[in-house]
């Protein structure tokens, strides 16, 4: 996890790092923090040389939400649980996605 955090470009600077760490702590739910607690970043090191790699948090968030919705077969309530957000937050973010 430390290597992942050190190698990430952090386009949102310290604020983005802080938000990601807070989210990871919540997702870990008292357990040891691992890469899976950083949604959207678990494959970053493998794909960071690609020109189509998302460069900002909004793009990463969009890709992650779409991926989780696909994994949940479109079940928004199930996706909300997996994403750790309320249904209203999911709809708000889906509105931004388009």
Short mmCIF file of C-alpha atoms in Angstrom, two decimals:
data_model
loop_
_atom_site.label_atom_id
_atom_site.label_comp_id
_atom_site.label_asym_id
_atom_site.label_seq_id
_atom_site.Cartn_x
_atom_site.Cartn_y
_atom_site.Cartn_z
CA UNK A 1 0.00 0.00 0.00
CA UNK A 2 2.80 2.42 0.87
CA UNK A 3 4.47 1.78 -2.49
CA UNK A 4 1.17 2.38 -4.30
CA UNK A 5 0.60 5.65 -2.44
CA UNK A 6 4.16 6.83 -3.06
CA UNK A 7 4.05 6.03 -6.79
CA UNK A 8 0.66 7.63 -7.44
CA UNK A 9 0.86 11.13 -8.98
CA UNK A 10 -1.80 12.66 -6.65
CA UNK A 11 -3.23 15.20 -9.10
CA UNK A 12 -5.49 16.47 -6.30
CA UNK A 13 -2.46 16.91 -4.01
CA UNK A 14 -2.75 16.57 -0.23
CA UNK A 15 -6.54 16.96 -0.20
CA UNK A 16 -6.96 13.95 -2.51
CA UNK A 17 -4.50 11.88 -0.47
CA UNK A 18 -6.33 12.73 2.75
CA UNK A 19 -9.72 11.85 1.26
CA UNK A 20 -8.44 8.55 -0.11
CA UNK A 21 -6.88 7.64 3.25
CA UNK A 22 -10.07 8.51 5.14
CA UNK A 23 -12.10 6.39 2.74
CA UNK A 24 -9.65 3.48 3.02
CA UNK A 25 -9.90 3.59 6.81
CA UNK A 26 -13.69 3.44 6.59
CA UNK A 27 -13.64 0.62 4.04
CA UNK A 28 -11.14 -1.37 6.10
CA UNK A 29 -13.60 -1.30 9.00
CA UNK A 30 -10.91 -1.77 11.66
CA UNK A 31 -8.88 -4.28 9.65
CA UNK A 32 -5.45 -3.85 8.10
CA UNK A 33 -5.56 -1.41 5.17
CA UNK A 34 -4.75 -3.00 1.82
CA UNK A 35 -4.79 -1.99 -1.84
CA UNK A 36 -8.42 -3.09 -2.19
CA UNK A 37 -9.38 -0.28 0.18
CA UNK A 38 -8.31 2.24 -2.47
CA UNK A 39 -11.00 1.75 -5.14
CA UNK A 40 -9.80 2.54 -8.62
CA UNK A 41 -6.14 2.50 -7.63
CA UNK A 42 -5.59 -1.25 -7.34
CA UNK A 43 -4.60 -1.47 -11.02
CA UNK A 44 -2.97 1.96 -11.28
CA UNK A 45 0.64 0.71 -11.21
CA UNK A 46 -0.04 -1.77 -14.01
CA UNK A 47 -1.74 0.77 -16.25
CA UNK A 48 -0.06 4.06 -15.38
CA UNK A 49 1.98 4.07 -18.58
CA UNK A 50 -1.12 3.97 -20.77
CA UNK A 51 -2.16 7.21 -22.42
CA UNK A 52 -5.83 6.52 -21.66
CA UNK A 53 -5.24 6.18 -17.91
CA UNK A 54 -7.47 8.55 -15.97
CA UNK A 55 -5.50 11.54 -14.73
CA UNK A 56 -7.90 12.91 -12.15
CA UNK A 57 -10.05 11.70 -9.30
CA UNK A 58 -13.32 12.37 -11.12
CA UNK A 59 -12.32 10.06 -14.00
CA UNK A 60 -11.19 7.34 -11.59
CA UNK A 61 -14.42 7.67 -9.62
CA UNK A 62 -16.49 7.41 -12.81
CA UNK A 63 -14.66 4.28 -13.96
CA UNK A 64 -14.97 2.68 -10.54
CA UNK A 65 -18.70 3.39 -10.18
CA UNK A 66 -19.40 1.97 -13.63
CA UNK A 67 -17.28 -1.11 -12.86
CA UNK A 68 -19.05 -1.74 -9.53
CA UNK A 69 -22.47 -1.28 -11.13
CA UNK A 70 -21.52 -3.83 -13.78
CA UNK A 71 -20.31 -6.26 -11.12
CA UNK A 72 -23.61 -5.80 -9.27
CA UNK A 73 -25.60 -6.39 -12.49
CA UNK A 74 -27.06 -2.90 -12.29
CA UNK A 75 -28.41 -3.36 -8.74
CA UNK A 76 -27.92 0.15 -7.35
CA UNK A 77 -28.63 -0.83 -3.73
CA UNK A 78 -25.99 -3.56 -3.89
CA UNK A 79 -23.57 -1.16 -5.62
CA UNK A 80 -24.15 1.44 -2.88
CA UNK A 81 -23.12 -1.07 -0.23
CA UNK A 82 -20.00 -2.01 -2.20
CA UNK A 83 -19.12 1.64 -2.79
CA UNK A 84 -19.84 2.68 0.79
CA UNK A 85 -22.24 5.46 -0.18
CA UNK A 86 -25.92 6.28 0.07
CA UNK A 87 -28.30 5.78 -2.81
CA UNK A 88 -28.78 9.55 -3.13
CA UNK A 89 -24.99 10.03 -3.39
CA UNK A 90 -24.83 7.38 -6.09
CA UNK A 91 -27.60 9.06 -8.09
CA UNK A 92 -25.89 12.44 -7.72
CA UNK A 93 -22.61 11.02 -9.00
CA UNK A 94 -24.37 9.16 -11.81
CA UNK A 95 -25.89 12.50 -12.81
CA UNK A 96 -22.37 13.92 -13.17
CA UNK A 97 -21.27 10.94 -15.28
CA UNK A 98 -23.91 11.67 -17.82
#
